[in-house]
Amino acid sequence: MERMIFINVPTRDLAAADRFYEAIGFTKNPMFSDEQASCWAASDTIFVMVLAEDFFATFLRDGDTPNLRSSQIGTLHALSVGSVPELEALFEHAVEGGGSIYRPAHEPFPGMVE
């Protein structure tokens, strides 16, 4: 069996998160989705689990809480695309889906646009 990755992210607004992931072309997996969580497939092996804040907290220990209200960044996630035009289209769809651009794209290494 090929390994899969599930990236779990908390949200305060599951419906808004659903609109965003649909807008950028991910596919919702209803088998792993309900009123507390949505599973979005980026590929056959990469999934984003968007969890309502209270539900996300049930996976934490020792009174830890989701870090939604902090200005600190704990992780960065990247998704490959085939070209700069595809990246620009992804950005456009992300904004249309309610997202925002954190910073403009740049190319730190040949072929790696971020």
PDB file of C-alpha atoms in Angstrom:
ATOM      1  CA  MET A   1       0.000   0.000   0.000  1.00  0.00           C
ATOM      2  CA  GLU A   2       1.269   3.422  -0.934  1.00  0.00           C
ATOM      3  CA  ARG A   3       1.630   5.748   2.059  1.00  0.00           C
ATOM      4  CA  MET A   4      -0.736   8.662   2.355  1.00  0.00           C
ATOM      5  CA  ILE A   5      -0.426  11.947   4.202  1.00  0.00           C
ATOM      6  CA  PHE A   6      -3.265  13.642   6.062  1.00  0.00           C
ATOM      7  CA  ILE A   7      -2.598  17.271   6.950  1.00  0.00           C
ATOM      8  CA  ASN A   8      -4.903  18.243   9.821  1.00  0.00           C
ATOM      9  CA  VAL A   9      -5.806  21.914  10.151  1.00  0.00           C
ATOM     10  CA  PRO A  10      -8.232  23.581  12.554  1.00  0.00           C
ATOM     11  CA  THR A  11     -10.843  26.088  11.429  1.00  0.00           C
ATOM     12  CA  ARG A  12     -13.408  28.373  13.010  1.00  0.00           C
ATOM     13  CA  ASP A  13     -15.626  28.171   9.900  1.00  0.00           C
ATOM     14  CA  LEU A  14     -15.895  24.755   8.255  1.00  0.00           C
ATOM     15  CA  ALA A  15     -18.262  25.979   5.531  1.00  0.00           C
ATOM     16  CA  ALA A  16     -15.804  28.721   4.518  1.00  0.00           C
ATOM     17  CA  ALA A  17     -12.964  26.181   4.473  1.00  0.00           C
ATOM     18  CA  ASP A  18     -15.071  23.906   2.263  1.00  0.00           C
ATOM     19  CA  ARG A  19     -15.654  26.752  -0.204  1.00  0.00           C
ATOM     20  CA  PHE A  20     -11.909  27.459  -0.290  1.00  0.00           C
ATOM     21  CA  TYR A  21     -10.767  23.867  -0.938  1.00  0.00           C
ATOM     22  CA  GLU A  22     -13.475  23.353  -3.552  1.00  0.00           C
ATOM     23  CA  ALA A  23     -12.392  26.583  -5.288  1.00  0.00           C
ATOM     24  CA  ILE A  24      -8.775  25.437  -5.600  1.00  0.00           C
ATOM     25  CA  GLY A  25      -9.869  22.150  -7.163  1.00  0.00           C
ATOM     26  CA  PHE A  26      -9.511  19.649  -4.318  1.00  0.00           C
ATOM     27  CA  THR A  27     -12.034  16.800  -4.181  1.00  0.00           C
ATOM     28  CA  LYS A  28     -14.139  16.306  -1.053  1.00  0.00           C
ATOM     29  CA  ASN A  29     -14.212  12.777   0.344  1.00  0.00           C
ATOM     30  CA  PRO A  30     -17.657  12.360   1.939  1.00  0.00           C
ATOM     31  CA  MET A  31     -16.590   9.141   3.677  1.00  0.00           C
ATOM     32  CA  PHE A  32     -14.348  11.180   6.015  1.00  0.00           C
ATOM     33  CA  SER A  33     -16.491  14.317   6.219  1.00  0.00           C
ATOM     34  CA  ASP A  34     -19.308  15.366   8.535  1.00  0.00           C
ATOM     35  CA  GLU A  35     -20.455  18.448  10.481  1.00  0.00           C
ATOM     36  CA  GLN A  36     -17.129  18.502  12.390  1.00  0.00           C
ATOM     37  CA  ALA A  37     -14.622  17.704   9.649  1.00  0.00           C
ATOM     38  CA  SER A  38     -14.066  17.780   5.904  1.00  0.00           C
ATOM     39  CA  CYS A  39     -11.570  15.628   4.064  1.00  0.00           C
ATOM     40  CA  TRP A  40     -10.196  17.199   0.880  1.00  0.00           C
ATOM     41  CA  ALA A  41      -8.036  15.207  -1.562  1.00  0.00           C
ATOM     42  CA  ALA A  42      -5.189  17.039  -3.257  1.00  0.00           C
ATOM     43  CA  SER A  43      -4.114  13.787  -4.940  1.00  0.00           C
ATOM     44  CA  ASP A  44      -4.564  10.052  -4.469  1.00  0.00           C
ATOM     45  CA  THR A  45      -2.193  10.154  -1.501  1.00  0.00           C
ATOM     46  CA  ILE A  46      -2.399  13.698  -0.057  1.00  0.00           C
ATOM     47  CA  PHE A  47      -5.391  14.879   1.979  1.00  0.00           C
ATOM     48  CA  VAL A  48      -6.258  17.940   4.010  1.00  0.00           C
ATOM     49  CA  MET A  49      -8.444  17.219   7.018  1.00  0.00           C
ATOM     50  CA  VAL A  50     -10.162  20.464   7.973  1.00  0.00           C
ATOM     51  CA  LEU A  51     -11.438  20.121  11.515  1.00  0.00           C
ATOM     52  CA  ALA A  52     -13.787  22.382  13.442  1.00  0.00           C
ATOM     53  CA  GLU A  53     -11.800  24.034  16.220  1.00  0.00           C
ATOM     54  CA  ASP A  54     -13.485  22.130  19.076  1.00  0.00           C
ATOM     55  CA  PHE A  55     -13.119  18.805  17.256  1.00  0.00           C
ATOM     56  CA  PHE A  56      -9.448  19.519  16.450  1.00  0.00           C
ATOM     57  CA  ALA A  57      -8.885  20.118  20.179  1.00  0.00           C
ATOM     58  CA  THR A  58     -10.022  16.549  20.955  1.00  0.00           C
ATOM     59  CA  PHE A  59      -6.834  15.283  19.283  1.00  0.00           C
ATOM     60  CA  LEU A  60      -4.605  17.403  21.521  1.00  0.00           C
ATOM     61  CA  ARG A  61      -3.405  16.527  25.010  1.00  0.00           C
ATOM     62  CA  ASP A  62      -2.811  18.171  28.357  1.00  0.00           C
ATOM     63  CA  GLY A  63      -5.178  21.086  27.751  1.00  0.00           C
ATOM     64  CA  ASP A  64      -3.426  22.203  24.547  1.00  0.00           C
ATOM     65  CA  THR A  65      -5.591  24.271  22.193  1.00  0.00           C
ATOM     66  CA  PRO A  66      -5.581  24.945  18.436  1.00  0.00           C
ATOM     67  CA  ASN A  67      -3.376  27.903  17.547  1.00  0.00           C
ATOM     68  CA  LEU A  68      -5.938  29.883  15.534  1.00  0.00           C
ATOM     69  CA  ARG A  69      -5.628  33.183  17.324  1.00  0.00           C
ATOM     70  CA  SER A  70      -1.864  33.547  17.306  1.00  0.00           C
ATOM     71  CA  SER A  71       0.318  35.562  14.979  1.00  0.00           C
ATOM     72  CA  GLN A  72       2.980  32.848  15.221  1.00  0.00           C
ATOM     73  CA  ILE A  73       3.419  30.455  12.304  1.00  0.00           C
ATOM     74  CA  GLY A  74       4.075  26.845  13.293  1.00  0.00           C
ATOM     75  CA  THR A  75       4.173  25.073   9.931  1.00  0.00           C
ATOM     76  CA  LEU A  76       4.189  25.816   6.222  1.00  0.00           C
ATOM     77  CA  HIS A  77       2.672  23.465   3.656  1.00  0.00           C
ATOM     78  CA  ALA A  78       3.497  23.485  -0.049  1.00  0.00           C
ATOM     79  CA  LEU A  79       1.703  22.015  -3.056  1.00  0.00           C
ATOM     80  CA  SER A  80       3.453  21.416  -6.344  1.00  0.00           C
ATOM     81  CA  VAL A  81       2.092  22.776  -9.610  1.00  0.00           C
ATOM     82  CA  GLY A  82       3.294  22.282 -13.159  1.00  0.00           C
ATOM     83  CA  SER A  83       3.975  25.862 -14.211  1.00  0.00           C
ATOM     84  CA  VAL A  84       3.874  29.507 -13.217  1.00  0.00           C
ATOM     85  CA  PRO A  85       0.562  30.017 -15.087  1.00  0.00           C
ATOM     86  CA  GLU A  86      -0.900  27.079 -13.132  1.00  0.00           C
ATOM     87  CA  LEU A  87       0.329  28.691  -9.902  1.00  0.00           C
ATOM     88  CA  GLU A  88      -1.232  32.014 -10.872  1.00  0.00           C
ATOM     89  CA  ALA A  89      -4.539  30.262 -11.615  1.00  0.00           C
ATOM     90  CA  LEU A  90      -4.364  28.459  -8.264  1.00  0.00           C
ATOM     91  CA  PHE A  91      -3.827  31.805  -6.500  1.00  0.00           C
ATOM     92  CA  GLU A  92      -6.796  33.284  -8.376  1.00  0.00           C
ATOM     93  CA  HIS A  93      -9.041  30.379  -7.399  1.00  0.00           C
ATOM     94  CA  ALA A  94      -7.825  30.561  -3.789  1.00  0.00           C
ATOM     95  CA  VAL A  95      -8.846  34.222  -3.549  1.00  0.00           C
ATOM     96  CA  GLU A  96     -12.182  33.493  -5.249  1.00  0.00           C
ATOM     97  CA  GLY A  97     -12.732  30.751  -2.649  1.00  0.00           C
ATOM     98  CA  GLY A  98     -12.243  33.161   0.243  1.00  0.00           C
ATOM     99  CA  GLY A  99      -8.493  32.810   0.769  1.00  0.00           C
ATOM    100  CA  SER A 100      -5.854  35.495   0.656  1.00  0.00           C
ATOM    101  CA  ILE A 101      -2.302  35.662  -0.636  1.00  0.00           C
ATOM    102  CA  TYR A 102       0.154  35.642   2.272  1.00  0.00           C
ATOM    103  CA  ARG A 103       3.011  36.872   0.084  1.00  0.00           C
ATOM    104  CA  PRO A 104       3.733  37.055  -3.650  1.00  0.00           C
ATOM    105  CA  ALA A 105       5.249  34.025  -5.358  1.00  0.00           C
ATOM    106  CA  HIS A 106       8.971  33.949  -6.013  1.00  0.00           C
ATOM    107  CA  GLU A 107      11.463  31.400  -7.325  1.00  0.00           C
ATOM    108  CA  PRO A 108      14.269  30.755  -4.793  1.00  0.00           C
ATOM    109  CA  PHE A 109      15.651  27.863  -6.879  1.00  0.00           C
ATOM    110  CA  PRO A 110      15.198  27.154 -10.609  1.00  0.00           C
ATOM    111  CA  GLY A 111      11.908  25.299 -11.022  1.00  0.00           C
ATOM    112  CA  MET A 112      10.774  25.874  -7.415  1.00  0.00           C
ATOM    113  CA  VAL A 113       8.267  28.693  -7.363  1.00  0.00           C
ATOM    114  CA  GLU A 114       6.879  29.449  -3.949  1.00  0.00           C
TER     115      GLU A 114
END
